[in-house]
PDB file of C-alpha atoms in Angstrom:
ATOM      1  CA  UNK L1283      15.195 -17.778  11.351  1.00 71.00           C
ATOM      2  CA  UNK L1284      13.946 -17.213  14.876  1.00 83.00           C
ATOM      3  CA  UNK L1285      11.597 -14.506  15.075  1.00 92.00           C
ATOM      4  CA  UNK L1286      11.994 -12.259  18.582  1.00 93.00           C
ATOM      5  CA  UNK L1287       9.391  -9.524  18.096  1.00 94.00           C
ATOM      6  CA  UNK L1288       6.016 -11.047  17.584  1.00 94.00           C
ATOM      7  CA  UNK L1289       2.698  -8.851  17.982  1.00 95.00           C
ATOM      8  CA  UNK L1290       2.639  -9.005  21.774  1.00 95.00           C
ATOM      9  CA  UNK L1291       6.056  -7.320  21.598  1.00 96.00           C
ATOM     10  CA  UNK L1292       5.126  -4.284  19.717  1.00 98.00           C
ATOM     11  CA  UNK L1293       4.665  -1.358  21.361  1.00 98.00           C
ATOM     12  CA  UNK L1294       0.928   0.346  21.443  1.00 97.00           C
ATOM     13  CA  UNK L1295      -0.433   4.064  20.806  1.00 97.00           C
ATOM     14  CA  UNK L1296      -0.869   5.512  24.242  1.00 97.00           C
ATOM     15  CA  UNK L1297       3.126   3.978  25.657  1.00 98.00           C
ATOM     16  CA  UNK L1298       5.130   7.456  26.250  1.00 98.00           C
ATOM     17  CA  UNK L1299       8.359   5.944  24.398  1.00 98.00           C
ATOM     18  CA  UNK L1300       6.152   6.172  20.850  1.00 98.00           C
ATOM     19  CA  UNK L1301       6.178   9.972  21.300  1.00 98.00           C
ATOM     20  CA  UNK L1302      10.005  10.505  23.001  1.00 98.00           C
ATOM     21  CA  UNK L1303      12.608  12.095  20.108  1.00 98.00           C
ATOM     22  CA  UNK L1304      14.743   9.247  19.840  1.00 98.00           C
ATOM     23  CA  UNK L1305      18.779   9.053  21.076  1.00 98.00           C
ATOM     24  CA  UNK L1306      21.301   9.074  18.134  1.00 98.00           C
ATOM     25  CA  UNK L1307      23.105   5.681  18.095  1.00 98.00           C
ATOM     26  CA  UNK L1308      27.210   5.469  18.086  1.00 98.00           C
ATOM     27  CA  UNK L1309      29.418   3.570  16.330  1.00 98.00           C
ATOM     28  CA  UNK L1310      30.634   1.357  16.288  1.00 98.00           C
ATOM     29  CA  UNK L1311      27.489  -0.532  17.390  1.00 98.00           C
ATOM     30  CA  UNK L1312      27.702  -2.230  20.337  1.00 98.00           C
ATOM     31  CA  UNK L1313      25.822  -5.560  20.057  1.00 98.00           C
ATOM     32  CA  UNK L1314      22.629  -5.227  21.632  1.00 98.00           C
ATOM     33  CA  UNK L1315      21.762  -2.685  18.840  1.00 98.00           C
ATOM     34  CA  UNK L1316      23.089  -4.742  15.956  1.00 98.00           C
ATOM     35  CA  UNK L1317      20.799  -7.394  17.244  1.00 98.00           C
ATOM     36  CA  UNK L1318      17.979  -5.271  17.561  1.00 98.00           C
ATOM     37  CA  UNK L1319      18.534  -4.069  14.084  1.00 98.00           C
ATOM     38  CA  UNK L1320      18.407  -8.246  12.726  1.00 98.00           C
ATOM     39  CA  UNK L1321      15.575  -8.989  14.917  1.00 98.00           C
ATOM     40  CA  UNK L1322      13.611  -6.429  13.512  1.00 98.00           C
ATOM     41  CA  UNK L1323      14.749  -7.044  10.263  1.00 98.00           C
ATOM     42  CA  UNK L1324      13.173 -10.725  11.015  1.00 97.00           C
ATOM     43  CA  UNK L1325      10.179  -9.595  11.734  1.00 97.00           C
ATOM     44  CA  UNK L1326       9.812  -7.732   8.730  1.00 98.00           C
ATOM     45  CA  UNK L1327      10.480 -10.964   6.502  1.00 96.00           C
ATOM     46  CA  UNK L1328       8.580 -12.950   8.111  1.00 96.00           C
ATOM     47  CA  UNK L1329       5.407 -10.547   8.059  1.00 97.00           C
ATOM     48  CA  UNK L1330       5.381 -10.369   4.406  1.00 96.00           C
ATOM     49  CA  UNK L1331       5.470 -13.871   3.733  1.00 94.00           C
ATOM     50  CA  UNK L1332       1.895 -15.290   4.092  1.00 89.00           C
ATOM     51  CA  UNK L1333       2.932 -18.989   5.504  1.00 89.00           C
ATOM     52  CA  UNK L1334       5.230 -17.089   8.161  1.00 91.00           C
ATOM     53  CA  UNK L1335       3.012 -14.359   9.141  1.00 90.00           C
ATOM     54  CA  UNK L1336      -0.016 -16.810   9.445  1.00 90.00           C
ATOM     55  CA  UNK L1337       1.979 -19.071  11.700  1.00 92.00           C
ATOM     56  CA  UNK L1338       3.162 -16.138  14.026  1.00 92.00           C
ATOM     57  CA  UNK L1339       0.146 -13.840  13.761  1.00 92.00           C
ATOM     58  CA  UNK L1340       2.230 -11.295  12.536  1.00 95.00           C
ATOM     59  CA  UNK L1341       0.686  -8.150  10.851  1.00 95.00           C
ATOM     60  CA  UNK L1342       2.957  -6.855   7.356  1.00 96.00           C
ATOM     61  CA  UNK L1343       4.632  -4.499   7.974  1.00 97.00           C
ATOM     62  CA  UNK L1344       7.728  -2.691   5.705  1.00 98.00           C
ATOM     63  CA  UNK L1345       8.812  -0.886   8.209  1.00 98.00           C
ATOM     64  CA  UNK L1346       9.979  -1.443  12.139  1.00 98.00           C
ATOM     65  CA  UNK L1347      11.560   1.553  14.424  1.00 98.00           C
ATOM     66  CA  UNK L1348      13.009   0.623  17.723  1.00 98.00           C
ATOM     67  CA  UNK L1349      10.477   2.778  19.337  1.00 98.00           C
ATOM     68  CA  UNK L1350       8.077   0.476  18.151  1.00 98.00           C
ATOM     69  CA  UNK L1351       9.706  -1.850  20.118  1.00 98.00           C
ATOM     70  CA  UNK L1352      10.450  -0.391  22.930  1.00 98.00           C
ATOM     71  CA  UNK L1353      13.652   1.256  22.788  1.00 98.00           C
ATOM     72  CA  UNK L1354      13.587   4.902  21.979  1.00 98.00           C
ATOM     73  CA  UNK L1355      17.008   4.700  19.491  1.00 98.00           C
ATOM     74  CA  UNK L1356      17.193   6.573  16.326  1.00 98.00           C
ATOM     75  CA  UNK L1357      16.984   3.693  14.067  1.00 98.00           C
ATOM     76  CA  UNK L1358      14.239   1.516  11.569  1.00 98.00           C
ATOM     77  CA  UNK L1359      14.627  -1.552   9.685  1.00 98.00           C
ATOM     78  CA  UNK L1360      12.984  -0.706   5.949  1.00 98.00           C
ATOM     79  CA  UNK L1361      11.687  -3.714   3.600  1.00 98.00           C
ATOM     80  CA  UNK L1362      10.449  -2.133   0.797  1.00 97.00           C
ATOM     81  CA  UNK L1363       9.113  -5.253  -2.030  1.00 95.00           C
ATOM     82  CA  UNK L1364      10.020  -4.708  -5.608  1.00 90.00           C
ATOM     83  CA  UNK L1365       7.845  -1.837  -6.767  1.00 77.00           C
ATOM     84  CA  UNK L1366       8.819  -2.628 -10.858  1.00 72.00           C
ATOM     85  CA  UNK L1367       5.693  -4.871 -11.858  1.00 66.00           C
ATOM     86  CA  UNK L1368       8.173  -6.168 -14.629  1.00 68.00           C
ATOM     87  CA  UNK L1369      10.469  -7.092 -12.712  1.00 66.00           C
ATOM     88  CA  UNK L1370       9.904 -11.251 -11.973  1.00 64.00           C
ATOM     89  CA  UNK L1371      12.723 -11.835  -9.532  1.00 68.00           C
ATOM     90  CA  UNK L1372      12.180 -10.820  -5.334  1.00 78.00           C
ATOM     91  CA  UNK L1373      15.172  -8.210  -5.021  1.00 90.00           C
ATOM     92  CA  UNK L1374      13.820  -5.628  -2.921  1.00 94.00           C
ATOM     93  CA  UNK L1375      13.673  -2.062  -3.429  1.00 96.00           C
ATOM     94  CA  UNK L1376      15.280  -1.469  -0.184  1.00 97.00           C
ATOM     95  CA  UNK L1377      16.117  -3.889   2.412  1.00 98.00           C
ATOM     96  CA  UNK L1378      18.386  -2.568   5.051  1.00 98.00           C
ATOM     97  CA  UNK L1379      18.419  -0.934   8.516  1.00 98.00           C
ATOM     98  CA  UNK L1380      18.739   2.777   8.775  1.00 98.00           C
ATOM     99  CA  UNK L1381      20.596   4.630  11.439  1.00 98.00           C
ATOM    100  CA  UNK L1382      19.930   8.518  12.670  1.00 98.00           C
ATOM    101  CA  UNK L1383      18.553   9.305   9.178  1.00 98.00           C
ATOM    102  CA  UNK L1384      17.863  13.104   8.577  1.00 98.00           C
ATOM    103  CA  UNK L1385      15.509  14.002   5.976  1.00 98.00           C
ATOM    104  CA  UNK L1386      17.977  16.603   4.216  1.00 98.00           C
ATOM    105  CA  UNK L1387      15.841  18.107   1.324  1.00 98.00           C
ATOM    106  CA  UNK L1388      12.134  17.399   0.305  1.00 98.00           C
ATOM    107  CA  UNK L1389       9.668  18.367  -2.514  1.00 97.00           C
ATOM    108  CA  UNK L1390       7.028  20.802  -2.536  1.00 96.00           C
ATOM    109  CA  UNK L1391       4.738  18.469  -4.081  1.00 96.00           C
ATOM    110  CA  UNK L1392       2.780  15.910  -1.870  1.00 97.00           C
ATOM    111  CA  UNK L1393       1.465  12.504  -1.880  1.00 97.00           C
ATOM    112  CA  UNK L1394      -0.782  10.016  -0.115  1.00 97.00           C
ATOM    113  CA  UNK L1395      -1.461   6.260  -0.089  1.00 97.00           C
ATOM    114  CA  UNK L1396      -4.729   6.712  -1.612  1.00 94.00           C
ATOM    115  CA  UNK L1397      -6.351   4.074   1.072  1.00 95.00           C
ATOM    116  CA  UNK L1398      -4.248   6.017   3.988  1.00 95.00           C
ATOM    117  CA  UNK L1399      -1.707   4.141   5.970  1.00 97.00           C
ATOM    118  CA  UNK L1400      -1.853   2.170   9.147  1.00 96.00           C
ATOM    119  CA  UNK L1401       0.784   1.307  11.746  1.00 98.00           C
ATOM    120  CA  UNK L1402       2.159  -1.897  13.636  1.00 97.00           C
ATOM    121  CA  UNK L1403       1.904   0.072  17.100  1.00 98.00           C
ATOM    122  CA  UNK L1404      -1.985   1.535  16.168  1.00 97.00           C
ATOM    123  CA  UNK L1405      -4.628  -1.095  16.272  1.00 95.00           C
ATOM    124  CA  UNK L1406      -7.427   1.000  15.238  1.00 92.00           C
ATOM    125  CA  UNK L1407      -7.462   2.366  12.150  1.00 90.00           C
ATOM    126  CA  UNK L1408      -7.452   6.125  11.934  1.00 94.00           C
ATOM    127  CA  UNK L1409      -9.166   6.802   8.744  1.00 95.00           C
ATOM    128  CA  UNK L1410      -7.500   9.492   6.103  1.00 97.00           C
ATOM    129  CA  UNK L1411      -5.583  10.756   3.626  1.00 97.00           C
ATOM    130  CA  UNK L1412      -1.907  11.545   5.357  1.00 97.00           C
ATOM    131  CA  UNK L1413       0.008  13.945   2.885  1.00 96.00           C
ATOM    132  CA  UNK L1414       3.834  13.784   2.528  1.00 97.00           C
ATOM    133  CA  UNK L1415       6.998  15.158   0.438  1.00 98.00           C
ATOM    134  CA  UNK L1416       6.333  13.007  -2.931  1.00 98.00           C
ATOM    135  CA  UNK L1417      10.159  13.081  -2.977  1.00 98.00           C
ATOM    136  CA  UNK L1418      12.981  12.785  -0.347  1.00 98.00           C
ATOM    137  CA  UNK L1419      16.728  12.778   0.079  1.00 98.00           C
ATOM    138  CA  UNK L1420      17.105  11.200   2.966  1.00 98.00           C
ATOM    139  CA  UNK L1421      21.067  11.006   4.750  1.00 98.00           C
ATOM    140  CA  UNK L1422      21.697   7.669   7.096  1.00 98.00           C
ATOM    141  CA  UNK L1423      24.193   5.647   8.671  1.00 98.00           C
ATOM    142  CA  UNK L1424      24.082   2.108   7.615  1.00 98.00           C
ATOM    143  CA  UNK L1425      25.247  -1.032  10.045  1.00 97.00           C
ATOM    144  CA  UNK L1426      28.779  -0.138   9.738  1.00 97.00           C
ATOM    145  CA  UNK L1427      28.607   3.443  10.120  1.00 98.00           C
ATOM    146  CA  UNK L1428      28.753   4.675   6.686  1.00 98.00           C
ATOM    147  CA  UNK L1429      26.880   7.534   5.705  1.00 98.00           C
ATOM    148  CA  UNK L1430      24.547   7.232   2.866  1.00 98.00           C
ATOM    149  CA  UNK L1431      22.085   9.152   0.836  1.00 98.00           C
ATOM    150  CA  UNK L1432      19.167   8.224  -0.875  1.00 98.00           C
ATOM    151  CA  UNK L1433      16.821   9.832  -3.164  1.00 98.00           C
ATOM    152  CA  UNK L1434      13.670   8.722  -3.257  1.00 98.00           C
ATOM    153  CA  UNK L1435       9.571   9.504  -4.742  1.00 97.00           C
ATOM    154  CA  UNK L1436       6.051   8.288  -5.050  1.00 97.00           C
ATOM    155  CA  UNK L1437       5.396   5.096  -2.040  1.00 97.00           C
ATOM    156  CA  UNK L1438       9.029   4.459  -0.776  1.00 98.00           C
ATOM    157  CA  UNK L1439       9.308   8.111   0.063  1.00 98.00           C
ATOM    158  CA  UNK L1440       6.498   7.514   2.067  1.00 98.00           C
ATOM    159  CA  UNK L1441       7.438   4.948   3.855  1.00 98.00           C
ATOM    160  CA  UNK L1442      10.656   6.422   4.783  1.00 98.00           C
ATOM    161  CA  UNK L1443       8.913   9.633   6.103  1.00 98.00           C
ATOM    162  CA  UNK L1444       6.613   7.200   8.395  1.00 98.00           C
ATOM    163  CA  UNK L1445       9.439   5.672  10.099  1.00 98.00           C
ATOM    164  CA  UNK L1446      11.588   8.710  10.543  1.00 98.00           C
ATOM    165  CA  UNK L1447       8.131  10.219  11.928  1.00 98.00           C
ATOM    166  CA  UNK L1448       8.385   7.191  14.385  1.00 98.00           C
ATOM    167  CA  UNK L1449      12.265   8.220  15.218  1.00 98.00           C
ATOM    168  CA  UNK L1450      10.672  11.981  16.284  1.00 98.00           C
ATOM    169  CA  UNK L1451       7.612  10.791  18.301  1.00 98.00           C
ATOM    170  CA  UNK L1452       5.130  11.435  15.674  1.00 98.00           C
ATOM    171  CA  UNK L1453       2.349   8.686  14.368  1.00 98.00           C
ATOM    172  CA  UNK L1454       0.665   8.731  10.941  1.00 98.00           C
ATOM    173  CA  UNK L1455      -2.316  10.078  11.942  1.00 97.00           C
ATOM    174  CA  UNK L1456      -0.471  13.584  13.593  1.00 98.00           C
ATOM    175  CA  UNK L1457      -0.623  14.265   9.651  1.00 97.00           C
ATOM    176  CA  UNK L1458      -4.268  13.480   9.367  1.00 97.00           C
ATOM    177  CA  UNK L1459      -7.072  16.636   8.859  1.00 94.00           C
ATOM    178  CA  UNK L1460      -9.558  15.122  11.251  1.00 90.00           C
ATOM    179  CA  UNK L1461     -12.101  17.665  10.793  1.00 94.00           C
ATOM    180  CA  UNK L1462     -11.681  16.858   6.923  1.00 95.00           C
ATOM    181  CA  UNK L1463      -9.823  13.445   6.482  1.00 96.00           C
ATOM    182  CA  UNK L1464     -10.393  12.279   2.604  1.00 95.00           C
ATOM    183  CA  UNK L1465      -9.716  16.003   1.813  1.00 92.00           C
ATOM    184  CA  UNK L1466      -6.541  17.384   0.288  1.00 87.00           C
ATOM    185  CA  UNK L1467      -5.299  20.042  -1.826  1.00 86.00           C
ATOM    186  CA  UNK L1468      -5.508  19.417  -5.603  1.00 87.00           C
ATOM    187  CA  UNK L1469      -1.925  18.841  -5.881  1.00 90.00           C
ATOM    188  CA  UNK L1470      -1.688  16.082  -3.987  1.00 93.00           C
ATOM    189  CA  UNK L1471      -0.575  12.782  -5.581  1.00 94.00           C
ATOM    190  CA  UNK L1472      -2.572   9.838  -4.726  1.00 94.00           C
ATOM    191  CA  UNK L1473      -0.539   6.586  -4.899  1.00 94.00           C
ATOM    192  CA  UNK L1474      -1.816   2.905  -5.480  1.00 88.00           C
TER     193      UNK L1474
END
């Protein structure tokens, strides 16, 4: 497996293409974006095994966009671990790359990682809770151009909503209250 984004390749807070709305992507896809789509799919395995990530200096991540990488397309490769604790085997919860996703219906409840998130293209942390829809439809196109829906709650939701942020030129901390960061309505889910 030969690993084409590396640290040095993603793209920082402060470069304008992290806040652009991205450009819809056609199909059929043409190969420069079906490679994008397995090299940061790549980069995503590797990070989240230790041996890999140590010998690369990569930083886990389970979830890539391309604007992360410097091409402002609407499109993010998701890794999303097993979230069953009884389940012994390493099928992901979602593995895949998702194209022009829309967020088509969301819950009224919210959630946050209860340690807040953090981001591949931020390097310093931006302390806070970041409250989202605690559950999402979301409506894709996968690598064939087949559209898809997917429900889904509690951390994968989240995830989702942080790379389709990425897709509209928003980071995690947009969502942040800086004046009152650890504070959110008592509503609010807090997830492990």
């Amino acid at each position: 497996m030969t690993i084409r984004f590396t640290m040095d390749k993603i793209t920082r807070d402060g470069d304008p293409v992290l806040r652009q709305i991205a450009n819809d992507v056609s199909f059929p896809l043409i190969e420069e974006h079906a490679q994008l789509a397995k090299d940061m799919m790549t980069y995503l395995v590797i990070s989240q095994d230790e041996d890999k990530n140590e010998k690369y200096g990569l930083r886990p991540g389970v979830g890539l966009a391309a604007p992360q990488v410097g091409y402002s397309l609407n499109m993010a490769s998701v890794l999303i671990p097993s979230i069953d604790p009884h389940e012994h085997d390493d099928t992901p919860y979602f593995k895949g790359t998702i194209f022009n996703p829309v967020i088509i219906s969301e819950s009224v409840k919210r959630s946050a990682l209860n340690v807040g998130e953090g981001c591949l293209s931020v390097d310093e942390d931006v302390p806070g809770f970041v409250p989202r829809a605690n559950r999402i439809t979301v409506r894709y196109q996968d690598e064939d151009g087949n559209t898809k829906t997917i429900k889904l709650r509690d951390y994968p939701a989240i995830v989702f909503q942080h790379e389709i942020d990425h897709l509209h030129g928003h980071l995690y901390y947009d969502h942040i209250d800086l004046t009152a960061p650890w504070e959110v309505d008592n509503d609010t889910k807090y997830i492990d």
